[in-house]
C-alpha positions as a printed Julia matrix, in Angstrom:
250×3 Matrix{Float64}:
 -111.75  146.93  -63.94
 -112.83  143.96  -61.71
 -116.04  142.09  -62.57
 -117.65  139.82  -60.02
 -120.98  138.08  -59.52
 -121.8   141.17  -57.12
 -124.98  143.03  -57.99
 -124.9   146.16  -60.11
 -125.41  148.34  -57.11
 -122.03  146.87  -55.48
 -120.12  147.54  -58.92
 -121.44  151.3   -58.77
 -120.22  151.79  -55.06
 -116.87  150.63  -55.79
 -116.7   152.54  -58.87
 -116.26  155.73  -56.94
 -113.35  154.47  -54.98
 -110.69  155.01  -57.67
 -112.25  158.53  -58.29
 -112.09  159.46  -54.55
 -108.6   158.24  -54.25
 -107.47  160.2   -57.42
 -109.0   163.29  -55.75
 -107.26  162.5   -52.38
 -103.89  162.21  -54.15
 -104.55  165.54  -55.77
 -105.55  167.06  -52.58
 -102.42  166.04  -50.74
 -100.32  167.29  -53.78
 -102.08  170.74  -53.73
 -101.65  171.02  -49.92
  -98.06  169.75  -49.76
  -96.51  171.47  -52.9
  -96.01  174.64  -51.26
  -95.55  173.47  -47.85
  -92.82  171.27  -48.85
  -91.18  173.51  -51.34
  -92.34  172.29  -54.53
  -92.13  168.51  -53.7
  -94.64  166.25  -55.37
  -95.44  163.47  -52.8
  -98.03  161.32  -54.93
  -95.67  160.34  -57.72
  -91.79  159.63  -57.83
  -90.79  161.02  -61.09
  -89.97  164.31  -59.51
  -88.14  162.64  -56.65
  -85.85  160.66  -59.16
  -85.05  164.08  -60.86
  -84.16  165.66  -57.46
  -82.11  162.54  -56.6
  -80.09  163.08  -59.76
  -79.68  166.69  -59.35
  -78.75  166.37  -55.51
  -75.85  164.04  -56.08
  -72.85  165.26  -54.25
  -75.06  167.28  -51.65
  -76.37  165.43  -48.75
  -78.69  168.54  -47.84
  -80.13  168.45  -51.39
  -80.47  164.66  -51.59
  -82.69  164.4   -48.26
  -85.96  165.13  -49.52
  -85.82  162.82  -52.49
  -84.14  160.1   -50.28
  -87.15  160.44  -47.76
  -89.7   160.48  -50.54
  -88.39  157.53  -52.44
  -87.95  155.55  -49.28
  -91.51  156.38  -48.05
  -93.07  155.2   -51.23
  -91.12  151.99  -51.65
  -92.01  151.22  -48.0
  -95.84  151.9   -48.78
  -95.55  149.83  -51.81
  -94.1   146.77  -49.97
  -96.26  147.06  -46.79
  -99.47  147.72  -49.04
  -98.58  144.74  -51.33
  -98.01  142.36  -48.46
 -101.02  143.59  -46.56
 -103.46  143.35  -49.6
 -101.96  139.78  -50.65
 -102.55  138.48  -46.99
 -106.12  139.92  -46.9
 -107.03  138.19  -49.84
 -106.36  134.92  -48.4
 -109.64  135.5   -46.36
 -111.52  138.31  -48.05
 -112.71  139.08  -51.61
 -110.45  141.39  -53.5
 -112.43  144.52  -52.89
 -111.98  143.55  -49.15
 -108.43  143.45  -49.22
 -108.42  146.63  -51.19
 -110.56  148.19  -48.17
 -108.11  146.61  -45.6
 -104.9   148.15  -47.57
 -106.81  151.55  -47.61
 -107.51  151.53  -43.81
 -103.71  151.2   -43.31
 -103.36  154.35  -45.76
 -105.96  156.14  -43.85
 -104.25  155.47  -40.4
 -100.88  156.82  -41.93
 -102.43  159.77  -43.57
 -104.31  160.68  -40.2
 -101.02  160.66  -38.33
  -99.62  162.69  -41.04
 -102.52  165.18  -40.68
 -102.13  165.4   -36.86
  -98.49  166.5   -37.08
  -99.54  168.85  -40.18
 -102.12  170.47  -37.67
  -99.56  170.61  -34.79
  -97.16  172.59  -37.1
  -99.78  175.34  -37.4
 -100.35  177.79  -40.24
  -96.57  178.37  -40.61
  -95.72  174.8   -41.18
  -93.16  174.49  -38.44
  -92.53  170.89  -39.55
  -89.96  168.32  -39.77
  -90.24  168.45  -43.6
  -88.22  165.5   -44.74
  -90.03  163.01  -42.22
  -93.3   164.61  -43.37
  -92.47  164.03  -47.06
  -91.55  160.36  -46.08
  -95.05  159.86  -44.38
  -97.01  161.3   -47.21
  -95.26  159.22  -49.72
  -95.7   156.24  -47.41
  -99.51  156.82  -47.71
  -99.23  157.27  -51.38
  -97.23  153.99  -51.82
 -100.19  152.17  -49.82
 -102.59  153.61  -52.11
 -100.62  152.4   -55.24
 -100.33  148.96  -53.85
 -103.96  148.86  -53.06
 -105.32  150.02  -56.63
 -102.71  147.94  -58.3
 -104.85  144.89  -57.6
 -107.94  146.27  -59.63
 -108.05  145.48  -63.19
 -105.49  143.43  -65.38
 -102.94  146.24  -65.31
 -103.9   148.04  -62.19
 -105.87  151.3   -61.84
 -103.55  154.07  -61.01
 -104.86  156.92  -58.97
 -101.68  158.99  -57.94
  -99.36  158.81  -61.11
 -100.71  159.4   -64.56
  -98.04  159.35  -67.0
  -99.1   155.56  -67.84
 -102.7   156.45  -67.65
 -102.47  159.09  -70.33
 -100.32  156.9   -72.43
 -102.72  154.05  -72.51
 -105.77  156.24  -72.8
 -104.66  158.13  -75.77
 -102.93  155.32  -77.45
 -106.08  153.26  -77.11
 -108.3   155.73  -78.55
 -106.23  156.01  -81.83
 -104.76  152.58  -82.17
 -105.76  151.11  -85.58
 -105.39  147.48  -84.2
 -108.1   148.27  -81.99
 -109.76  151.61  -80.7
 -111.08  151.8   -77.06
 -112.41  154.38  -74.98
 -111.73  154.35  -71.08
 -113.8   157.06  -69.53
 -112.5   156.14  -66.0
 -109.02  157.25  -67.13
 -110.19  160.78  -68.05
 -112.33  160.94  -64.82
 -109.37  160.26  -62.68
 -107.32  162.84  -64.39
 -109.86  165.43  -64.06
 -110.61  165.02  -60.51
 -106.94  164.74  -59.62
 -106.39  168.17  -61.49
 -109.49  169.71  -59.82
 -108.58  168.66  -56.3
 -105.05  170.25  -56.93
 -106.6   173.4   -57.75
 -109.02  173.3   -54.85
 -106.75  172.51  -52.14
 -103.94  174.8   -53.41
 -106.59  177.64  -53.27
 -107.85  176.56  -49.85
 -104.13  176.48  -48.65
 -103.83  180.0   -49.13
 -106.66  180.78  -46.63
 -106.75  177.61  -44.4
 -102.91  176.3   -44.47
 -103.27  174.22  -41.19
 -106.98  172.81  -41.95
 -106.56  171.87  -45.55
 -105.09  168.5   -44.8
 -108.5   167.34  -43.75
 -109.54  167.14  -47.22
 -107.25  164.11  -48.41
 -107.79  162.36  -44.98
 -111.63  162.73  -45.44
 -111.62  161.4   -49.2
 -109.49  158.43  -48.22
 -111.87  157.71  -45.32
 -114.77  157.76  -47.8
 -112.94  155.64  -50.35
 -112.21  152.99  -47.46
 -115.72  152.89  -46.31
 -117.11  152.31  -49.83
 -114.4   149.65  -50.5
 -115.44  147.79  -47.3
 -119.23  148.13  -48.18
 -118.67  146.86  -51.73
 -116.97  143.84  -50.33
 -119.69  143.1   -47.71
 -122.43  143.63  -50.1
 -122.27  140.17  -51.79
 -125.91  138.91  -51.84
 -126.63  137.04  -54.84
 -129.55  138.11  -56.82
 -132.6   135.99  -58.04
 -131.06  132.61  -56.55
 -132.92  129.89  -54.58
 -131.49  129.49  -50.88
 -129.94  126.18  -51.99
 -127.97  128.06  -54.56
 -126.4   130.5   -52.06
 -123.33  128.37  -51.22
 -122.43  128.12  -54.93
 -123.07  131.83  -55.38
 -120.67  132.66  -52.64
 -118.02  130.58  -54.27
 -118.51  132.32  -57.65
 -118.39  135.78  -55.89
 -114.73  135.23  -55.2
 -113.82  134.81  -58.89
 -112.54  137.7   -60.6
 -112.35  138.18  -64.19
 -110.56  141.04  -65.92
 -112.25  142.96  -68.79
 -110.34  144.5   -71.49
 -110.4   148.12  -71.64
């Protein structure tokens, strides 16, 4: 993860952000998997499979094309937004700005979901594209955390690095954050899939609320940059050092 000259309290605040976002991705998948006929919106491997299977059929291709297009657009928008924000803000602040954009997209998605009612009378393909747009923004934001990024919506690479790191004879490492993100993702899928059966319209509030909480914490951790134990004359130098980001090996 990132380390800065922020105090320990700020570091603890930001540590919750990837967990909240992993839960948000799981909640969105848990709610949308049934509503969108087994489409996974948080990761794109399934969409590539659907793309291959649907070649030659426009109707079969449509969901995969919308999903992939939305995700790519989210990655582009998120990467540009975070990059521009980092010119004026610390890295965590840039993450917060990008998550704010994700929150706006996800809120619009949630509004349309609610208007569709319990029967999900929705324009399915555009809804899929909007959901994957939000996940692309999330992926772009968390890509800036840590030397290799901190995935919260796709986990094949997370499992690969986590398990390999634990058994690699060249140097073993234990990354509890990876296991925690996987666990909260799975639990969020289970919880919202169950909630969807009894509250199909209102369940969309869960991922929206989780992203909102992550956004607030990211912004709060960026704002809490008071140096600890320094003389007043040292504050300018401390502010300069607080912008420096040093990766730590997992």
